[in-house]
Short mmCIF file of C-alpha atoms in Angstrom, two decimals:
data_model
loop_
_atom_site.label_atom_id
_atom_site.label_comp_id
_atom_site.label_asym_id
_atom_site.label_seq_id
_atom_site.Cartn_x
_atom_site.Cartn_y
_atom_site.Cartn_z
CA MET L 109 0.05 0.16 -0.10
CA THR L 110 3.01 2.12 0.16
CA VAL L 111 5.68 3.34 -2.54
CA LYS L 112 9.12 3.05 -1.15
CA GLY L 113 10.46 6.87 -1.63
CA GLY L 114 7.84 8.08 -3.37
CA HIS L 115 6.07 8.94 -6.61
CA VAL L 116 5.75 11.93 -8.00
CA SER L 117 2.62 10.77 -10.45
CA GLN L 118 2.45 12.75 -13.84
CA MET L 119 0.78 16.57 -13.81
CA LYS L 120 -2.33 15.60 -15.88
CA ALA L 121 -4.80 18.21 -16.61
CA LEU L 122 -5.16 18.80 -12.99
CA LYS L 123 -4.91 22.41 -12.10
CA ILE L 124 -2.06 22.70 -8.76
CA PRO L 125 -3.94 25.53 -6.26
CA GLU L 126 -1.20 28.40 -5.88
CA ALA L 127 -1.65 27.83 -1.88
CA THR L 128 -0.83 24.23 -2.43
CA VAL L 129 2.24 25.40 -4.35
CA SER L 130 3.17 27.59 -1.21
CA ARG L 131 2.28 25.28 1.12
CA LEU L 132 4.84 22.57 -0.09
CA SER L 133 7.30 25.23 0.46
CA VAL L 134 6.48 25.53 3.50
CA TYR L 135 6.51 22.24 4.52
CA SER L 136 10.18 21.19 2.88
CA ARG L 137 11.69 24.08 5.15
CA PHE L 138 10.12 22.28 8.08
CA LEU L 139 11.32 19.20 6.22
CA PHE L 140 15.13 20.28 6.75
CA GLN L 141 14.96 21.43 10.08
CA VAL L 142 13.30 18.14 11.45
CA ASP L 143 16.06 16.11 9.35
CA LYS L 144 18.88 18.46 10.70
CA LYS L 145 17.65 16.72 14.10
CA GLY L 146 18.10 13.09 12.87
CA ILE L 147 14.15 12.34 12.47
CA ILE L 148 13.94 9.79 10.57
CA THR L 149 10.10 9.46 10.50
CA ILE L 150 7.40 12.34 10.40
CA SER L 151 3.49 12.19 10.25
CA SER L 152 1.34 14.35 8.41
CA GLY L 153 -0.20 15.29 12.42
CA ASP L 154 3.68 16.45 13.27
CA ILE L 155 3.89 18.03 10.05
CA ALA L 156 0.98 20.06 10.41
CA GLN L 157 1.56 21.11 14.30
CA GLY L 158 4.94 22.33 12.82
CA VAL L 159 3.98 24.72 10.34
CA GLY L 160 0.30 25.46 11.79
CA VAL L 161 -2.39 23.99 9.04
CA SER L 162 -4.31 20.88 9.60
CA PRO L 163 -3.10 17.29 9.57
CA ALA L 164 -6.19 16.94 6.67
CA GLN L 165 -4.54 19.92 4.76
CA VAL L 166 -1.18 18.15 4.51
CA ARG L 167 -2.80 15.08 3.13
CA LYS L 168 -4.44 16.69 0.66
CA ASP L 169 -1.79 18.97 -0.66
CA LEU L 170 0.26 16.12 -1.25
CA ALA L 171 -2.30 13.70 -2.22
CA TYR L 172 -1.72 16.10 -5.53
CA PHE L 173 1.16 14.48 -6.55
CA GLY L 174 0.99 10.78 -5.58
CA GLU L 175 1.72 8.77 -2.30
CA PHE L 176 4.36 9.34 -0.56
CA GLY L 177 3.30 7.92 2.81
CA THR L 178 3.01 4.57 4.96
CA ARG L 179 -0.32 4.59 6.92
CA GLY L 180 0.42 4.42 10.42
CA VAL L 181 4.15 5.04 9.98
CA GLY L 182 3.83 8.08 8.27
CA TYR L 183 6.36 9.87 6.08
CA ASN L 184 10.16 9.43 5.79
CA VAL L 185 12.04 12.73 5.94
CA LYS L 186 14.65 12.70 3.63
CA ASP L 187 12.43 10.87 1.65
CA LEU L 188 9.02 13.54 1.55
CA GLN L 189 11.77 16.52 1.32
CA TYR L 190 13.63 14.99 -1.93
CA ASN L 191 10.30 14.48 -3.41
CA ILE L 192 8.70 17.64 -2.33
CA LEU L 193 11.98 19.66 -3.69
CA LYS L 194 11.68 18.08 -7.05
CA ILE L 195 7.71 18.70 -7.22
CA LEU L 196 8.99 22.68 -6.81
CA GLY L 197 11.96 22.10 -9.69
CA LEU L 198 14.32 23.03 -6.47
CA ASN L 199 16.35 19.89 -6.91
CA LYS L 200 18.31 22.08 -9.54
CA GLN L 201 19.92 25.70 -9.11
CA TRP L 202 18.44 28.33 -10.74
CA LYS L 203 20.18 31.32 -12.30
CA VAL L 204 18.23 34.63 -11.91
CA ILE L 205 18.99 37.87 -13.00
CA VAL L 206 18.00 41.63 -10.82
CA ILE L 207 17.07 44.38 -13.12
CA GLY L 208 16.92 47.80 -10.95
CA ALA L 209 19.52 48.19 -8.94
CA GLY L 210 17.74 50.62 -6.04
CA ASN L 211 17.11 49.66 -2.24
CA LEU L 212 14.81 46.53 -3.19
CA GLY L 213 17.16 45.01 -6.24
CA SER L 214 20.06 45.36 -4.07
CA ALA L 215 18.51 43.96 -0.99
CA LEU L 216 16.87 40.80 -3.19
CA GLY L 217 20.60 40.21 -5.06
CA ILE L 218 22.08 39.79 -1.48
CA TYR L 219 18.70 38.16 -0.05
CA ALA L 220 20.29 35.29 1.76
CA GLY L 221 16.98 32.88 1.72
CA PHE L 222 17.41 32.75 -2.18
CA LYS L 223 20.59 30.84 -2.58
CA GLU L 224 19.45 28.40 0.26
CA ARG L 225 16.57 27.63 -1.79
CA GLY L 226 18.88 26.96 -5.18
CA PHE L 227 18.56 30.77 -6.38
CA ASP L 228 21.48 31.94 -7.98
CA ILE L 229 21.28 35.68 -8.29
CA VAL L 230 24.32 35.70 -11.33
CA GLY L 231 23.56 39.64 -12.43
CA ILE L 232 22.32 42.79 -11.15
CA PHE L 233 21.21 45.44 -14.01
CA ASP L 234 20.60 48.99 -14.20
CA ASP L 235 20.88 51.58 -16.53
CA ASN L 236 21.87 54.10 -14.08
CA PRO L 237 25.63 54.81 -14.57
CA GLN L 238 26.08 55.94 -11.02
CA LYS L 239 24.92 52.33 -10.14
CA VAL L 240 26.55 50.66 -12.78
CA GLY L 241 30.45 49.27 -11.75
CA PHE L 242 29.27 49.02 -8.20
CA LYS L 243 29.27 45.46 -6.54
CA VAL L 244 26.05 44.79 -4.43
CA ASN L 245 28.05 41.93 -2.08
CA ASN L 246 29.87 40.19 -4.95
CA ILE L 247 27.48 40.70 -7.42
CA GLU L 248 28.38 43.32 -10.10
CA ILE L 249 25.38 46.28 -11.26
CA MET L 250 25.54 46.02 -14.99
CA SER L 251 24.67 47.91 -17.94
CA MET L 252 21.06 47.17 -19.32
CA ASP L 253 23.22 46.66 -22.88
CA ARG L 254 25.28 43.56 -20.63
CA LEU L 255 21.88 41.59 -19.92
CA PRO L 256 21.83 39.82 -23.34
CA LYS L 257 25.26 38.21 -22.97
CA ILE L 258 24.67 37.15 -19.25
CA VAL L 259 21.63 35.35 -19.72
CA LYS L 260 22.97 33.71 -22.72
CA GLU L 261 26.50 32.32 -20.63
CA TYR L 262 24.30 31.44 -17.74
CA LYS L 263 20.74 30.35 -19.58
CA VAL L 264 18.94 32.26 -17.26
CA LYS L 265 15.34 31.62 -17.40
CA MET L 266 13.77 33.93 -14.42
CA GLY L 267 14.19 37.60 -13.96
CA ILE L 268 13.01 39.92 -10.90
CA ILE L 269 11.94 43.46 -12.03
CA THR L 270 12.48 45.82 -9.23
CA VAL L 271 12.79 49.06 -11.56
CA PRO L 272 9.51 52.06 -11.09
CA SER L 273 6.41 51.26 -12.40
CA GLU L 274 6.99 53.28 -15.66
CA HIS L 275 9.55 51.13 -17.06
CA ALA L 276 8.62 47.45 -16.11
CA GLN L 277 6.90 46.71 -19.11
CA ASP L 278 10.10 47.68 -21.30
CA VAL L 279 12.21 45.62 -19.19
CA ALA L 280 9.84 43.04 -19.70
CA ASN L 281 9.72 43.12 -22.74
CA TYR L 282 13.60 43.30 -23.53
CA LEU L 283 13.65 40.09 -20.62
CA ILE L 284 11.20 37.94 -23.07
CA GLU L 285 13.51 38.95 -26.17
CA ASN L 286 16.05 37.31 -24.67
CA ASN L 287 14.33 34.63 -23.75
CA VAL L 288 13.83 34.74 -19.99
CA THR L 289 11.04 33.09 -19.60
CA SER L 290 9.30 33.36 -16.16
CA ILE L 291 9.25 37.11 -14.58
CA LEU L 292 8.92 37.90 -10.66
CA ASN L 293 7.09 41.54 -10.70
CA PHE L 294 7.98 43.79 -7.72
CA ALA L 295 6.52 47.10 -9.86
CA PRO L 296 2.62 47.91 -9.10
CA ARG L 297 1.39 47.60 -12.25
CA VAL L 298 0.00 44.97 -14.60
CA LEU L 299 2.42 43.22 -17.56
CA ASN L 300 1.40 42.15 -20.78
CA VAL L 301 3.04 39.49 -22.09
CA PRO L 302 2.87 36.53 -24.23
CA LYS L 303 1.15 33.90 -23.10
CA ASP L 304 3.87 31.20 -22.76
CA ILE L 305 5.37 33.56 -20.51
CA ILE L 306 5.24 32.89 -16.08
CA VAL L 307 4.70 36.46 -14.11
CA ARG L 308 4.13 36.72 -11.21
CA ASN L 309 3.39 39.91 -9.22
CA VAL L 310 4.57 40.41 -5.66
CA ASP L 311 2.82 43.23 -3.23
CA LEU L 312 4.66 43.50 -0.04
CA SER L 313 1.61 45.38 1.32
CA VAL L 314 -0.38 42.80 1.00
CA ASN L 315 1.56 41.27 4.20
CA LEU L 316 0.75 44.09 6.15
CA GLU L 317 -2.91 44.08 5.01
CA ILE L 318 -3.47 40.21 6.32
CA LEU L 319 -1.96 41.62 9.24
CA THR L 320 -4.60 44.06 9.86
CA PHE L 321 -7.26 42.36 8.75
CA ASN L 322 -6.51 39.72 11.51
CA MET L 323 -5.82 42.14 14.15
CA ILE L 324 -9.22 44.00 13.50
CA ASN L 325 -10.82 40.75 13.51
CA GLN L 326 -9.07 39.23 16.43
CA LYS L 327 -11.41 36.85 18.98
CA MET T 256 -32.60 42.12 -2.24
CA THR T 257 -29.86 44.00 -1.83
CA VAL T 258 -28.52 46.61 0.74
CA LYS T 259 -27.38 50.06 -0.32
CA GLY T 260 -24.06 50.19 -0.21
CA GLY T 261 -23.55 46.96 1.37
CA HIS T 262 -22.90 46.28 5.11
CA VAL T 263 -20.34 44.55 6.64
CA SER T 264 -22.01 41.35 8.16
CA GLN T 265 -20.36 40.47 11.86
CA MET T 266 -17.38 38.09 12.35
CA LYS T 267 -18.56 35.10 14.09
CA ALA T 268 -15.93 32.22 14.97
CA LEU T 269 -16.33 32.02 11.02
CA LYS T 270 -12.25 31.47 10.09
CA ILE T 271 -11.92 33.91 6.82
CA PRO T 272 -8.92 31.55 4.30
CA GLU T 273 -6.41 33.79 4.07
CA ALA T 274 -6.13 33.23 0.55
CA THR T 275 -9.72 35.03 0.43
CA VAL T 276 -7.84 38.27 2.66
CA SER T 277 -5.00 38.53 0.03
CA ARG T 278 -7.62 38.57 -3.14
CA LEU T 279 -9.47 40.92 -1.38
CA SER T 280 -6.40 42.76 -1.40
CA VAL T 281 -6.16 42.24 -4.86
CA TYR T 282 -9.98 43.22 -5.42
CA SER T 283 -9.51 46.29 -3.94
CA ARG T 284 -6.46 47.54 -5.94
CA PHE T 285 -8.14 46.54 -9.26
CA LEU T 286 -10.83 48.81 -8.37
CA PHE T 287 -9.52 51.40 -7.42
CA GLN T 288 -8.28 51.63 -11.58
CA VAL T 289 -11.67 50.50 -12.12
CA ASP T 290 -12.96 53.83 -10.26
CA LYS T 291 -10.28 55.87 -11.33
CA LYS T 292 -11.67 55.30 -15.10
CA GLY T 293 -15.16 56.95 -13.56
CA ILE T 294 -16.59 53.38 -14.07
CA ILE T 295 -19.54 52.87 -11.55
CA THR T 296 -20.91 49.16 -11.43
CA ILE T 297 -18.87 46.26 -12.17
CA SER T 298 -20.05 42.81 -12.38
CA SER T 299 -17.77 39.90 -10.46
CA GLY T 300 -17.39 38.82 -13.74
CA ASP T 301 -15.64 41.85 -14.66
CA ILE T 302 -13.71 42.12 -11.07
CA ALA T 303 -12.73 38.14 -12.21
CA GLN T 304 -11.39 38.83 -15.33
CA GLY T 305 -9.39 41.74 -14.07
CA VAL T 306 -7.94 40.01 -11.70
CA GLY T 307 -7.36 35.70 -13.01
CA VAL T 308 -9.81 34.43 -10.84
CA SER T 309 -13.10 32.92 -11.54
CA PRO T 310 -16.44 34.85 -11.43
CA ALA T 311 -17.14 32.23 -8.43
CA GLN T 312 -14.44 33.01 -6.59
CA VAL T 313 -15.14 36.50 -6.24
CA ARG T 314 -18.61 35.98 -4.61
CA LYS T 315 -17.87 33.17 -2.48
CA ASP T 316 -14.88 35.42 -1.19
CA LEU T 317 -17.68 38.66 -0.88
CA ALA T 318 -19.88 36.57 0.42
CA TYR T 319 -17.73 35.67 3.74
CA PHE T 320 -18.27 39.29 4.90
CA GLY T 321 -21.92 40.45 3.64
CA GLU T 322 -24.09 40.96 0.54
CA PHE T 323 -22.47 43.83 -1.58
CA GLY T 324 -23.77 43.64 -5.01
CA THR T 325 -27.40 43.87 -6.86
CA ARG T 326 -28.35 40.82 -9.06
CA GLY T 327 -28.32 41.43 -12.36
CA VAL T 328 -26.38 44.72 -11.86
CA GLY T 329 -23.06 44.47 -10.27
CA TYR T 330 -21.76 45.93 -7.56
CA ASN T 331 -21.08 49.46 -7.13
CA VAL T 332 -17.32 50.50 -7.63
CA LYS T 333 -17.09 52.88 -4.91
CA ASP T 334 -19.28 51.12 -2.17
CA LEU T 335 -17.42 47.52 -2.76
CA GLN T 336 -14.05 49.66 -2.82
CA TYR T 337 -15.22 51.00 0.45
CA ASN T 338 -16.24 48.03 1.83
CA ILE T 339 -13.34 46.05 1.31
CA LEU T 340 -10.94 48.28 2.85
CA LYS T 341 -12.82 48.62 6.12
CA ILE T 342 -13.11 44.90 5.84
CA LEU T 343 -8.93 45.10 5.61
CA GLY T 344 -8.66 47.10 8.35
CA LEU T 345 -7.47 49.99 5.39
CA ASN T 346 -9.94 52.52 6.83
CA LYS T 347 -7.77 54.45 8.67
CA GLN T 348 -3.92 55.21 8.74
CA TRP T 349 -1.33 52.49 10.35
CA LYS T 350 1.40 53.42 11.80
CA VAL T 351 4.86 50.60 11.31
CA ILE T 352 8.21 50.41 12.39
CA VAL T 353 10.88 48.73 10.73
CA ILE T 354 13.59 47.37 13.07
CA GLY T 355 16.97 46.37 11.01
CA ALA T 356 18.27 49.01 9.14
CA GLY T 357 19.90 46.50 6.34
CA ASN T 358 19.04 46.36 2.63
CA LEU T 359 16.03 45.17 3.21
CA GLY T 360 15.00 47.39 5.81
CA SER T 361 15.73 49.92 4.21
CA ALA T 362 14.28 48.67 1.08
CA LEU T 363 11.11 48.50 2.73
CA GLY T 364 11.56 51.55 4.84
CA ILE T 365 10.91 53.54 1.51
CA TYR T 366 8.50 51.06 0.05
CA ALA T 367 5.85 53.30 -2.03
CA GLY T 368 3.30 50.69 -2.10
CA PHE T 369 2.84 50.66 1.69
CA LYS T 370 2.25 54.59 2.13
CA GLU T 371 0.02 53.56 -0.98
CA ARG T 372 -2.47 51.50 1.01
CA GLY T 373 -2.28 53.83 3.92
CA PHE T 374 1.11 51.68 5.87
CA ASP T 375 3.39 55.00 7.19
CA ILE T 376 6.46 54.31 8.46
CA VAL T 377 7.31 56.05 11.54
CA GLY T 378 11.09 55.14 12.30
CA ILE T 379 13.63 52.44 11.22
CA PHE T 380 15.88 51.19 13.78
CA ASP T 381 18.96 49.85 13.85
CA ASP T 382 21.71 49.13 16.75
CA ASN T 383 24.44 49.38 14.64
CA PRO T 384 26.02 53.25 15.41
CA GLN T 385 27.34 53.53 11.54
CA LYS T 386 24.32 53.40 10.75
CA VAL T 387 22.27 55.39 13.57
CA GLY T 388 21.24 59.07 12.12
CA PHE T 389 21.09 58.63 8.65
CA LYS T 390 18.14 58.91 6.94
CA VAL T 391 16.38 56.57 4.56
CA ASN T 392 14.61 58.89 2.23
CA ASN T 393 13.06 61.15 5.13
CA ILE T 394 13.14 58.32 7.71
CA GLU T 395 15.66 58.60 10.43
CA ILE T 396 17.69 55.45 11.42
CA MET T 397 17.64 55.12 14.97
CA SER T 398 19.16 53.45 17.78
CA MET T 399 16.84 50.55 19.74
CA ASP T 400 16.43 52.50 23.11
CA ARG T 401 14.48 55.08 21.25
CA LEU T 402 11.77 52.57 19.76
CA PRO T 403 9.73 52.95 22.92
CA LYS T 404 9.33 56.45 22.54
CA ILE T 405 8.02 56.53 19.15
CA VAL T 406 6.17 53.54 19.43
CA LYS T 407 3.92 55.06 22.38
CA GLU T 408 3.97 58.65 20.49
CA TYR T 409 2.65 57.21 17.21
CA LYS T 410 0.44 54.22 18.73
CA VAL T 411 2.75 51.57 16.53
CA LYS T 412 0.95 48.33 16.55
CA MET T 413 2.56 46.68 13.90
CA GLY T 414 6.54 46.15 13.55
CA ILE T 415 8.37 44.46 10.73
CA ILE T 416 11.93 42.63 11.51
CA THR T 417 14.46 42.78 9.22
CA VAL T 418 16.89 41.70 11.53
CA PRO T 419 19.95 38.98 10.80
CA SER T 420 17.74 35.58 12.03
CA GLU T 421 19.97 34.99 15.34
CA HIS T 422 18.46 38.48 16.43
CA ALA T 423 14.73 38.28 15.86
CA GLN T 424 13.71 36.65 18.56
CA ASP T 425 15.18 39.44 20.86
CA VAL T 426 13.75 41.95 18.58
CA ALA T 427 10.24 40.11 18.76
CA ASN T 428 10.91 40.15 22.36
CA TYR T 429 11.38 44.18 22.68
CA LEU T 430 8.76 45.16 20.15
CA ILE T 431 6.10 42.72 22.70
CA GLU T 432 7.12 44.77 25.51
CA ASN T 433 6.59 47.69 24.01
CA ASN T 434 2.96 46.87 22.67
CA VAL T 435 3.80 46.06 19.43
CA THR T 436 1.31 43.97 18.54
CA SER T 437 1.42 42.46 15.14
CA ILE T 438 5.01 41.48 13.26
CA LEU T 439 5.87 40.68 9.72
CA ASN T 440 8.26 38.78 10.14
CA PHE T 441 11.59 38.94 7.30
CA ALA T 442 14.19 37.04 9.30
CA PRO T 443 13.93 32.66 8.03
CA ARG T 444 13.06 31.65 11.80
CA VAL T 445 9.99 30.97 13.96
CA LEU T 446 9.12 33.60 16.29
CA ASN T 447 7.87 31.93 19.84
CA VAL T 448 5.37 34.79 20.75
CA PRO T 449 2.17 34.77 23.01
CA LYS T 450 -0.65 33.98 21.92
CA ASP T 451 -2.46 37.23 21.52
CA ILE T 452 0.37 38.59 18.78
CA ILE T 453 -0.05 37.99 15.37
CA VAL T 454 2.74 37.24 13.60
CA ARG T 455 3.39 37.09 9.73
CA ASN T 456 6.54 35.41 8.07
CA VAL T 457 7.53 36.33 4.51
CA ASP T 458 9.95 34.22 2.87
CA LEU T 459 10.52 35.88 0.15
CA SER T 460 12.07 32.40 -1.98
CA VAL T 461 8.35 31.42 -2.37
CA ASN T 462 7.35 33.01 -5.07
CA LEU T 463 10.26 32.19 -7.12
CA GLU T 464 9.42 28.75 -5.86
CA ILE T 465 5.99 29.40 -7.43
CA LEU T 466 7.73 30.25 -10.46
CA THR T 467 9.85 27.65 -10.66
CA PHE T 468 7.10 25.20 -9.93
CA ASN T 469 4.70 26.53 -12.88
CA MET T 470 7.88 26.36 -15.39
CA ILE T 471 8.47 22.72 -15.03
CA ASN T 472 4.68 22.17 -14.97
CA GLN T 473 3.87 23.84 -17.97
CA LYS T 474 1.79 22.23 -20.16
#
């Protein structure tokens, strides 16, 4: 009734909720901690408690991708961790570039959390000559015309846009011309992109709004 | 069958999913744009299309809080916008402090998106004497011992932690001692806080992971 090491089932037309993907990411961080403590097996209840969701939610999220546990025994920590990373595409390293060397771009360029999860920032680009040539930690700020070469050299598929809103669409177009297929957009505007390009818009205020919602609705 | 201007029903024991709260935040941004164009009425279908979810999802999200629309007519844009902001607690301004004046802290300190949504950063704190006294835009970087006074003066309830992981718990304790009740935590560690304190952990990598998931599972 169990598959040793789990198996990642083929993705059908099945649409996986984004919330599930976010939680998988959270589970894998938790499993990483658990594994470091030398724990071999874990139940959905333990995972649920560790990350603050219900055990049923953990089982449902994992069930989208196959069967990873043994009834009455639980999950093998290392196997589950490996499988979740594979589902998320994190069993390989991704090269990423940041466009916009302002405060946010610079902060993201050196954000330790990216490296830990397999994201390697290989360049920060900006058109401001007063920034070009400077380094953010060990990453050089380069002019925009060097972007095509870097993208090609490192086979970069992911770009992070942190330029002001009015330049965001131009930057997105430029990224797409250069075969970047995934964009994380911090500029507060909607980007128009071809269908095969994946865009994720990040608005940091949403996080504060969830806090205010919880504050005013507390008990 | 409709309530003019909508009404926000009492929150019972009903637990609102966080995803709903996030979407309300997205809807309100969209309604803001729609309102600027002078549009008076909007359907759940229009909202759905504008933000990329299903019309049923829009109706379900709003139904948690009461009845805002008129069947066959739709929602009054201004009324709905007002009600959503009220639900989110954004019909007032919130004073916020940032602890940690590194790249991320500084970036958040001047992040324009916060102000637009009613979050006013009233101070950035850091214990590094080489940072204290400098300004990030118009916001002074202050030493930690000035925090109690500022929190009291501005009745600050929200703090953003961007210090290194190893200091995050101490900073959280200090915030709580000073009656801050809501914490947005960017440090990649779990904070132990009393039950009545609201913590939201932000991990910026999750956004990239949702991109990689989508990339490897694309068609």
